[in-house]
CSV table of C-alpha atoms in Angstrom, one decimal:
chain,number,residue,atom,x,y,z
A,4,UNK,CA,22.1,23.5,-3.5
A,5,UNK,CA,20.6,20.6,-6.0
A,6,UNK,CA,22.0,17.7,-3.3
A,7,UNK,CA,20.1,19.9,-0.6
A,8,UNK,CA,17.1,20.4,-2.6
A,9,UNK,CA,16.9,16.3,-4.1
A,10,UNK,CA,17.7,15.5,-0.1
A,11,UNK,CA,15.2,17.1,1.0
A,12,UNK,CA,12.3,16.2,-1.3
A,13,UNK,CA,13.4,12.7,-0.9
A,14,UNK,CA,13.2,13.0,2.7
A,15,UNK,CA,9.5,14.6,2.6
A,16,UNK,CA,8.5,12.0,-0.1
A,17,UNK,CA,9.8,9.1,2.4
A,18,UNK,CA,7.8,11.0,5.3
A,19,UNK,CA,4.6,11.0,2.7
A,20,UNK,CA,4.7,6.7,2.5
A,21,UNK,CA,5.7,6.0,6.2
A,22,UNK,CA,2.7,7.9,7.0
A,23,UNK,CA,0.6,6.5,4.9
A,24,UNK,CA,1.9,3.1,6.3
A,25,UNK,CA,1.4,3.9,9.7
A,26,UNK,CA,-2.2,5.3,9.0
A,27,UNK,CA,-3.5,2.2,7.3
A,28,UNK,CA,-1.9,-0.2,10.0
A,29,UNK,CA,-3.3,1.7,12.7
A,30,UNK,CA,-6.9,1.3,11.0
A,31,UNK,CA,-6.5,-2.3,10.0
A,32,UNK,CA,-5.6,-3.2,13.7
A,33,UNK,CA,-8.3,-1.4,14.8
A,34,UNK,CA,-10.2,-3.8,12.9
A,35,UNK,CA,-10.9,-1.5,9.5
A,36,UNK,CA,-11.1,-2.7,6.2
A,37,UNK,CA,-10.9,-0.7,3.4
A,38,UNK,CA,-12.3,-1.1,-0.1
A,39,UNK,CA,-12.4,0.7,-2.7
A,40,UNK,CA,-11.0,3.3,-0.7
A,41,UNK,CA,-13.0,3.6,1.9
A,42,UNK,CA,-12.3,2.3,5.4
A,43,UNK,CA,-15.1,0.5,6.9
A,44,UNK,CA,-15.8,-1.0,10.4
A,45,UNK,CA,-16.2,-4.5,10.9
A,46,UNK,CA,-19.8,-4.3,10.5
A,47,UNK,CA,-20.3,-1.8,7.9
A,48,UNK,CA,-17.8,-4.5,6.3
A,49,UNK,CA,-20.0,-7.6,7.3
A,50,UNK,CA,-23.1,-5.5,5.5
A,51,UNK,CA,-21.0,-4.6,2.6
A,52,UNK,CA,-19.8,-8.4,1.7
A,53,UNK,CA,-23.2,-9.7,2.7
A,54,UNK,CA,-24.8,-7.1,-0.2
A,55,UNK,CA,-22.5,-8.5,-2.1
A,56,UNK,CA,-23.1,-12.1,-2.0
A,57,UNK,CA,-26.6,-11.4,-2.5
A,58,UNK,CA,-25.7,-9.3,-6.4
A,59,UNK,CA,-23.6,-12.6,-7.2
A,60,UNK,CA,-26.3,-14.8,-6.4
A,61,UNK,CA,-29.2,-13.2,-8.2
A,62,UNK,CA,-26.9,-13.0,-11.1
A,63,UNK,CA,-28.1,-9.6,-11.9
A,64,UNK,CA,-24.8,-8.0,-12.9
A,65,UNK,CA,-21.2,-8.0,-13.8
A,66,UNK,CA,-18.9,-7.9,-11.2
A,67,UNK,CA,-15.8,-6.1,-11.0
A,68,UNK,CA,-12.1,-8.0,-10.3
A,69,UNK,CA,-11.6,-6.3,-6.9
A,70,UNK,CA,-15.4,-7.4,-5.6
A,71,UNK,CA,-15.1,-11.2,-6.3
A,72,UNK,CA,-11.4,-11.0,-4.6
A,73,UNK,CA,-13.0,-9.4,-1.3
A,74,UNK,CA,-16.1,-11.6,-1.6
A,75,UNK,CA,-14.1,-14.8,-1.7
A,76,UNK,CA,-11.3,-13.6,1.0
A,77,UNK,CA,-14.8,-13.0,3.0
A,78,UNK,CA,-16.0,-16.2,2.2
A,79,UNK,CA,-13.1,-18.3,3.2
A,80,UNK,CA,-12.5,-16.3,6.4
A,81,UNK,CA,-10.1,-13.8,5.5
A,82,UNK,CA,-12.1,-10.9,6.2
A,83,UNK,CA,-14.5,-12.0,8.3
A,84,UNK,CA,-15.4,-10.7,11.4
């Protein structure tokens, strides 16, 4: 009954992560980014980095790790659209 019950909670677990790998390939192919969490469209992407760019160069603020790593993959092409 234990090898049943670990077999199957295994087997939803693995279920759970392909799913979750299909789901963001599908939307990245689409052309999706996500940030933060949050899938956006190529252009709700563009406005996003382009906001972004403009916080860095006034120099207003601090900005967090996993903005500067999107802003420069945008910047050198990676994200682009």
């Amino acid at each position: 009954m234990i090898a049943y019950l670990l077999w199957l909670a295994s087997g939803a677990a693995l279920l759970f992560v392909w799913l979750r790998a299909i789901n963001a390939a599908v939307w990245w192919s689409l052309g999706y980014r996500r940030f933060r969490g949050t899938w956006y469209s190529p252009f709700e992407y563009s406005a996003l980095m382009a906001m972004l760019k403009e916080d860095q160069e006034r120099g207003g603020r601090a900005m967090w790790p996993d903005e500067v790593r999107a802003l420069v993959a945008w910047s050198n092409g990676g994200d682009k659209f």
